[in-house]
């Protein structure tokens, strides 16, 4: 039997057998509960169901009722003006998956929903329920959306708090509970609910701060506005790490502190409301530049200049700005003094008084001026000031005295304060100043008695490395992702659970999963002469670099010497006149073939690094010793397929920039030559280190390194999927496409198969099958439909490889474990079996095991049969990041991502690599020549095409 006929047969079998639709009458208990519900209503006539008996799941079913296998599966009765209670045994409708009761007048206590493990959607908003039992959320493990808004829950008993059992709803994406009497602080566990993307809790009695755990949360909508009573407080710093946010409503609270400087990281933000808080400080330039639809800053204590806002709608009334018009700068004295305030965390008494644009107007508390109207004294002794001294004070050259004794100021005295040549007195006594004290040229000796860090010899305490803060006291580092995004996945939800549709699909994907080993069987026979793509070499650039000038170092075409080209546009700078170069849309990465010939010794066999999907990869050496990798299409055999791939790769690589994705250094198209140039990745492919470390005489990868690699890959893939300007699908993620730098940090390579993910809701595209066996997602293998979730599947397989040290597919293994993903699924939940499966070179201790189990779980999650059940890569990042963090101390590796400093121009970077580069390990990937599946199984793709009729 050929693979195609085998497949066709199996596919038909699965497609033609729909789920069994029996004619049995409705489950009697379900019937009983529906009748109780109807009878309990004040207006039962609104439900046209029989008074007695009947068959809700019959043919036709009762109005508003939907069934699956004789069980009530959905109740859709919104907006009917139903008045009355829900029966207390409501949770016995145990197959209920979708409940729509919003916009009625249902009243009385909400029954417990405990144990409704199939429930995915529950809309109970806009009713008159008056209490919610504390076990309501227990066991709602399938819940995806829950709305409880506008119910007066537990009002007589002082409100209610979100029970921690809500955490068990790990699929929950949308939770809204506006005006539902929530009290107390926002629970920390919200930060652990990784699937949550919409959280609307407006108009409650919430108190306390935004939980720190929401750091880097994937929320897209966060509404916390208009709390009553004490209201929400604390700073809003954490929100700037929540990169996917598009709507952020914080108005009507008592938030303090300033707007985070890195607010501009929220590239998807459209709607931002801070009205009516106590936000102080300058409006960051970044906020002014954000292209928001709506920005409301009214009624705060913002200071400094009003930016020229780029938002479509904005308002900023009733603040403490120095000017009344946007874009007008403040006096420099004002800016210097606001810098000073910022270092001291904006004490409210000074914020209240330092309002206008004239510190010498007489209103500014603690400021004295000379006869010329210049600031001569800062006089704020014993003002309970804390924080640090700002270097901006050095700009007030007219200062004669600074009196700050008896406060709680810490940090050092900024070194540029020594430029205050008129300064006669600097009183910092009784604070917490740390050394070293700068030397004032005019011999001024600061008064520093009562600063215990300065007592005794200055050397003794000089290790205190308290450099003064220059900013707003906001010490949060910027989040890792700085790239812009407009493609964050929008919310799924509607129509999702119509059972008759779901069931057959589930059947097909299940079938696909079973089929995988068959595919493997069919294609094992074909491998022979194939070799998977070799490791590539990349040149990364800083994605945040707005300057599009690309500097490329190339060897001079005749001498092989180095020159730096600064590209800025399309113009050809092929001064050599050798060959004819064509400018592709990548624009400025063009290199002449002659140059590449020179650096690869005319593509000498000894420079070969490996064979790729469409050609050979050579190592090239520039005159200064810098190594590059040159991927050259096999001469003469330029099929149209290969050409397409070549151009796809250029187009994609020129758009995608991320530190964990390889990017293009240059290319050539001359005559029949198609060549790509990448950075040389000295440690080669991950597969080499996982499966062939012995034969290369290398150390096996430590667990810490594996975690780091997993996180790097997850970040790279997350960027590819959601954070780049467009969404991309890799289609061929595998350990031989993950390359390692000398510090063992990883980058994903080989985008030859990347297809642009389609825009719009249904992110799936039918493509010619490509990819590599063992890593292929079942639905992709069966239907050819690809989504980003197919990459997630492959990522899960890579995780399994990292855990076990076993190749994704290996026919030397016993039958049941040949296909790693299928086998791993069987053993992953059994602690003993999992332990036994872990790569024996890893020294597994109890504490390691904890992170190993989490990775195993993530791997399982990523390889779920149904694409919709796989997480997105952002989730993987969220799971991995804390583990990597935790494992830092266990290894003495440098924390720094040491290889490359992305802020340097390219020529300097190239020098840096050169220095960083150590031994020259072969690029050859033994795995690929031994037992891996061909990278581009042409025969397979073709036969697939035929069965699929496409
Ligand atoms: C809703 O039902 C109540 C009685 O249960 C009735 O008084 C009211 O008029 C109804 N409203 C509408 C819009 O039908
Ligand atoms: C709401 O009030 C009811 C009755 O007073 C109480 O049993 C229940 O635990 C409260 N709900 C929550 C979530 O605290
Ligand atoms: C919420 O706060 C308001 C205003 O302080 C108060 O009147 C109301 O009783 C509070 N509600 C609850 C449920 O605590
Ligand atoms: C600084 O002082 C303010 C006001 O006295 C206080 O609220 C704040 O907690 C202090 N901060 C630190 C870091 O001590
Ligand atoms: C002091 O340092 C700050 C921050 O580095 C800078 O903005 C300011 O211009 C410097 N002032 C002087 C007079 O050197």
Coordinates of C-alpha atoms in Angstrom, one line a residue, residues 564-828:
X564 CA 32.3 48.7 5.8
X565 CA 29.3 49.6 3.8
X566 CA 26.6 51.8 5.1
X567 CA 23.4 51.0 3.4
X568 CA 20.6 53.4 3.5
X569 CA 18.4 52.6 0.7
X570 CA 18.2 50.8 -2.6
X571 CA 21.1 52.3 -4.5
X572 CA 23.6 49.8 -5.8
X573 CA 27.0 50.1 -4.4
X574 CA 28.5 47.4 -6.3
X575 CA 31.6 49.3 -7.3
X576 CA 33.4 46.3 -8.4
X577 CA 31.4 45.8 -11.5
X578 CA 31.7 42.1 -11.1
X579 CA 28.4 40.5 -12.1
X580 CA 25.1 42.1 -12.0
X581 CA 23.4 42.5 -8.7
X582 CA 19.7 42.8 -8.3
X583 CA 18.2 44.7 -5.5
X584 CA 15.5 42.8 -3.8
X585 CA 13.1 44.4 -1.3
X586 CA 15.6 43.7 1.5
X587 CA 17.3 46.6 -0.1
X588 CA 20.7 47.0 1.4
X589 CA 22.1 43.6 2.2
X590 CA 23.5 42.8 -1.2
X591 CA 26.9 41.4 -1.5
X592 CA 28.7 40.5 -4.7
X593 CA 29.2 36.9 -5.5
X594 CA 32.9 37.5 -6.1
X595 CA 33.3 38.7 -2.6
X596 CA 31.8 35.5 -1.3
X597 CA 33.9 33.4 -3.6
X598 CA 37.0 35.0 -2.1
X599 CA 36.0 34.5 1.4
X600 CA 35.1 30.8 0.9
X601 CA 38.2 30.0 -1.2
X602 CA 35.9 29.7 -4.2
X603 CA 33.5 27.5 -2.3
X604 CA 36.2 25.0 -1.5
X605 CA 35.0 21.6 -0.2
X606 CA 37.1 22.0 2.9
X607 CA 35.0 25.0 3.8
X608 CA 31.8 23.1 3.7
X609 CA 29.8 23.2 6.9
X610 CA 26.9 21.1 5.8
X611 CA 24.1 20.6 3.3
X612 CA 20.9 22.4 3.6
X613 CA 17.5 22.0 2.0
X614 CA 18.5 23.7 -1.2
X615 CA 22.2 23.8 -1.1
X616 CA 25.5 23.8 0.7
X617 CA 26.6 25.9 3.6
X618 CA 30.2 27.1 3.6
X619 CA 32.2 28.8 6.2
X620 CA 33.7 32.0 5.0
X621 CA 36.5 33.9 6.6
X622 CA 36.9 37.6 6.1
X623 CA 40.3 39.2 6.0
X624 CA 40.2 40.2 9.6
X625 CA 39.4 36.6 10.6
X626 CA 35.7 37.1 11.1
X627 CA 33.8 34.0 10.2
X628 CA 30.5 34.0 8.3
X629 CA 28.4 31.2 6.9
X630 CA 27.5 31.3 3.3
X631 CA 24.5 29.3 2.1
X632 CA 24.8 28.7 -1.6
X633 CA 22.1 27.1 -3.8
X634 CA 23.3 24.1 -5.6
X635 CA 24.5 25.2 -9.1
X636 CA 22.4 24.1 -12.0
X637 CA 19.6 22.6 -10.0
X638 CA 17.6 25.7 -9.3
X639 CA 14.2 24.4 -9.4
X640 CA 11.4 26.9 -9.1
X641 CA 10.7 25.5 -5.7
X642 CA 14.2 26.3 -4.5
X643 CA 13.9 29.8 -6.0
X644 CA 10.7 30.4 -4.2
X645 CA 12.3 29.3 -0.9
X646 CA 15.3 31.4 -1.5
X647 CA 13.1 34.5 -2.0
X648 CA 10.8 33.6 0.8
X649 CA 13.8 33.4 3.1
X650 CA 15.2 36.8 2.1
X651 CA 11.8 38.4 2.4
X652 CA 11.2 36.9 5.8
X653 CA 14.6 37.4 7.2
X654 CA 14.6 41.0 6.2
X655 CA 11.5 41.6 8.2
X656 CA 12.1 39.5 11.3
X657 CA 14.6 40.8 13.8
X658 CA 15.0 39.3 17.2
X659 CA 17.9 38.3 19.3
X660 CA 16.6 34.8 19.4
X661 CA 16.1 34.5 15.7
X662 CA 18.8 34.3 13.1
X663 CA 18.8 37.2 10.8
X664 CA 20.3 37.8 7.4
X665 CA 23.7 39.4 7.0
X666 CA 23.6 39.6 3.2
X667 CA 22.8 37.9 0.0
X668 CA 23.7 37.6 -3.7
X669 CA 21.7 37.0 -6.8
X670 CA 23.8 37.0 -9.8
X671 CA 23.2 34.8 -12.8
X672 CA 22.4 31.4 -11.5
X673 CA 23.9 32.1 -8.1
X674 CA 21.6 32.5 -5.1
X675 CA 23.5 33.0 -1.9
X676 CA 22.6 33.9 1.7
X677 CA 25.1 35.1 4.3
X678 CA 24.5 34.6 8.0
X679 CA 26.4 35.1 11.2
X680 CA 28.5 32.1 12.2
X681 CA 27.2 30.4 15.3
X682 CA 30.2 28.8 16.8
X683 CA 28.5 26.1 18.8
X684 CA 26.4 24.8 16.0
X685 CA 23.0 23.1 16.3
X686 CA 21.3 22.1 19.5
X687 CA 20.8 18.6 18.1
X688 CA 24.6 18.1 18.1
X689 CA 24.8 18.9 21.8
X690 CA 21.8 16.8 22.8
X691 CA 22.4 13.7 20.7
X692 CA 26.1 13.7 19.6
X693 CA 28.0 15.4 22.3
X694 CA 30.0 12.3 23.0
X695 CA 31.2 11.8 19.5
X696 CA 32.3 15.5 19.4
X697 CA 34.0 15.1 22.7
X698 CA 31.8 17.8 24.2
X699 CA 30.2 18.3 27.6
X700 CA 26.6 17.4 27.8
X701 CA 24.3 20.4 28.3
X702 CA 23.4 21.1 31.9
X703 CA 19.8 21.4 33.0
X704 CA 20.2 25.1 33.4
X705 CA 21.5 25.5 29.9
X706 CA 18.6 23.5 28.6
X707 CA 16.1 25.7 30.4
X708 CA 17.8 28.8 29.0
X709 CA 17.7 27.4 25.5
X710 CA 14.0 26.5 25.9
X711 CA 13.3 30.0 27.0
X712 CA 15.3 31.6 24.2
X713 CA 13.5 29.5 21.6
X714 CA 10.2 30.3 23.1
X715 CA 11.0 34.0 23.0
X716 CA 12.1 33.8 19.4
X717 CA 9.0 31.9 18.4
X718 CA 6.7 34.2 20.4
X719 CA 8.2 37.1 18.5
X720 CA 7.7 35.3 15.2
X721 CA 4.1 34.5 16.0
X722 CA 2.8 37.6 17.6
X723 CA 5.2 40.3 18.2
X724 CA 6.7 41.0 14.8
X725 CA 4.8 43.4 12.6
X726 CA 3.2 40.4 11.0
X727 CA 2.6 36.9 12.3
X728 CA 4.9 34.3 10.9
X729 CA 4.8 30.5 11.1
X730 CA 8.1 28.8 11.0
X731 CA 6.9 25.3 10.0
X732 CA 10.1 23.5 10.6
X733 CA 11.1 24.1 14.2
X734 CA 13.4 21.3 15.4
X735 CA 16.6 21.0 17.4
X736 CA 18.8 21.0 14.3
X737 CA 17.4 24.4 13.4
X738 CA 18.2 25.8 16.8
X739 CA 21.7 27.2 16.8
X740 CA 23.9 28.0 19.8
X741 CA 26.3 30.8 20.4
X742 CA 29.4 30.4 22.5
X743 CA 27.5 31.2 25.6
X744 CA 25.0 28.5 24.7
X745 CA 22.2 30.9 24.2
X746 CA 20.0 29.9 21.4
X747 CA 18.6 31.3 18.2
X748 CA 16.1 29.8 15.8
X749 CA 17.2 29.5 12.3
X750 CA 16.2 28.4 8.8
X751 CA 13.2 30.3 7.8
X752 CA 13.2 28.8 4.3
X753 CA 9.8 27.2 5.0
X754 CA 8.3 30.2 6.8
X755 CA 5.0 31.2 5.4
X756 CA 3.4 34.4 6.5
X757 CA 0.6 33.6 8.8
X758 CA -2.6 34.9 7.3
X759 CA -4.1 38.0 8.9
X760 CA -7.6 37.9 10.3
X761 CA -9.3 35.6 12.8
X762 CA -8.9 32.2 11.2
X763 CA -5.2 32.0 11.3
X764 CA -4.9 28.9 9.3
X765 CA -3.7 28.4 5.9
X766 CA -3.6 25.3 3.7
X767 CA -0.1 24.9 2.5
X768 CA 1.9 22.3 0.8
X769 CA 3.1 20.1 3.5
X770 CA 6.6 20.8 4.6
X771 CA 8.5 20.3 7.8
X772 CA 10.2 17.4 9.5
X773 CA 8.8 14.2 10.8
X774 CA 8.7 13.7 14.4
X775 CA 8.0 17.4 14.9
X776 CA 5.0 17.7 12.7
X777 CA 1.7 18.6 14.3
X778 CA -1.1 16.0 13.6
X779 CA -3.6 18.4 12.1
X780 CA -1.0 19.8 9.8
X781 CA 0.0 16.3 8.7
X782 CA -3.6 15.3 8.1
X783 CA -5.2 18.4 6.7
X784 CA -2.3 20.5 5.6
X785 CA -3.8 23.4 7.5
X786 CA -1.2 25.3 9.4
X787 CA -1.5 27.7 12.2
X788 CA 1.0 29.0 14.7
X789 CA -0.1 26.1 16.9
X790 CA 1.7 23.7 14.6
X791 CA 4.9 25.5 15.7
X792 CA 3.8 25.2 19.3
X793 CA 3.6 21.4 18.7
X794 CA 7.1 21.3 17.3
X795 CA 8.3 23.4 20.3
X796 CA 6.7 20.8 22.6
X797 CA 8.7 18.1 20.9
X798 CA 11.9 20.1 21.3
X799 CA 11.2 20.4 25.0
X800 CA 10.8 16.6 25.1
X801 CA 14.2 16.3 23.4
X802 CA 15.7 18.6 26.0
X803 CA 14.2 16.6 28.8
X804 CA 15.1 13.1 27.5
X805 CA 18.1 13.6 25.3
X806 CA 16.2 11.5 22.8
X807 CA 15.6 12.4 19.1
X808 CA 12.1 13.2 18.0
X809 CA 12.1 10.2 15.8
X810 CA 14.5 7.3 16.0
X811 CA 13.9 3.9 14.4
X812 CA 16.7 2.4 16.4
X813 CA 14.5 2.7 19.4
X814 CA 11.9 0.0 20.4
X815 CA 8.7 0.3 18.5
X816 CA 6.6 2.1 21.2
X817 CA 9.1 4.8 21.8
X818 CA 10.3 5.5 18.2
X819 CA 8.0 8.5 18.0
X820 CA 9.0 10.6 21.0
X821 CA 5.9 12.8 21.2
X822 CA 3.5 9.8 21.3
X823 CA 5.6 7.9 23.8
X824 CA 6.2 10.9 26.0
X825 CA 2.5 11.4 26.3
X826 CA 2.1 8.0 27.8
X827 CA 4.8 8.4 30.5
X828 CA 4.7 12.1 31.3

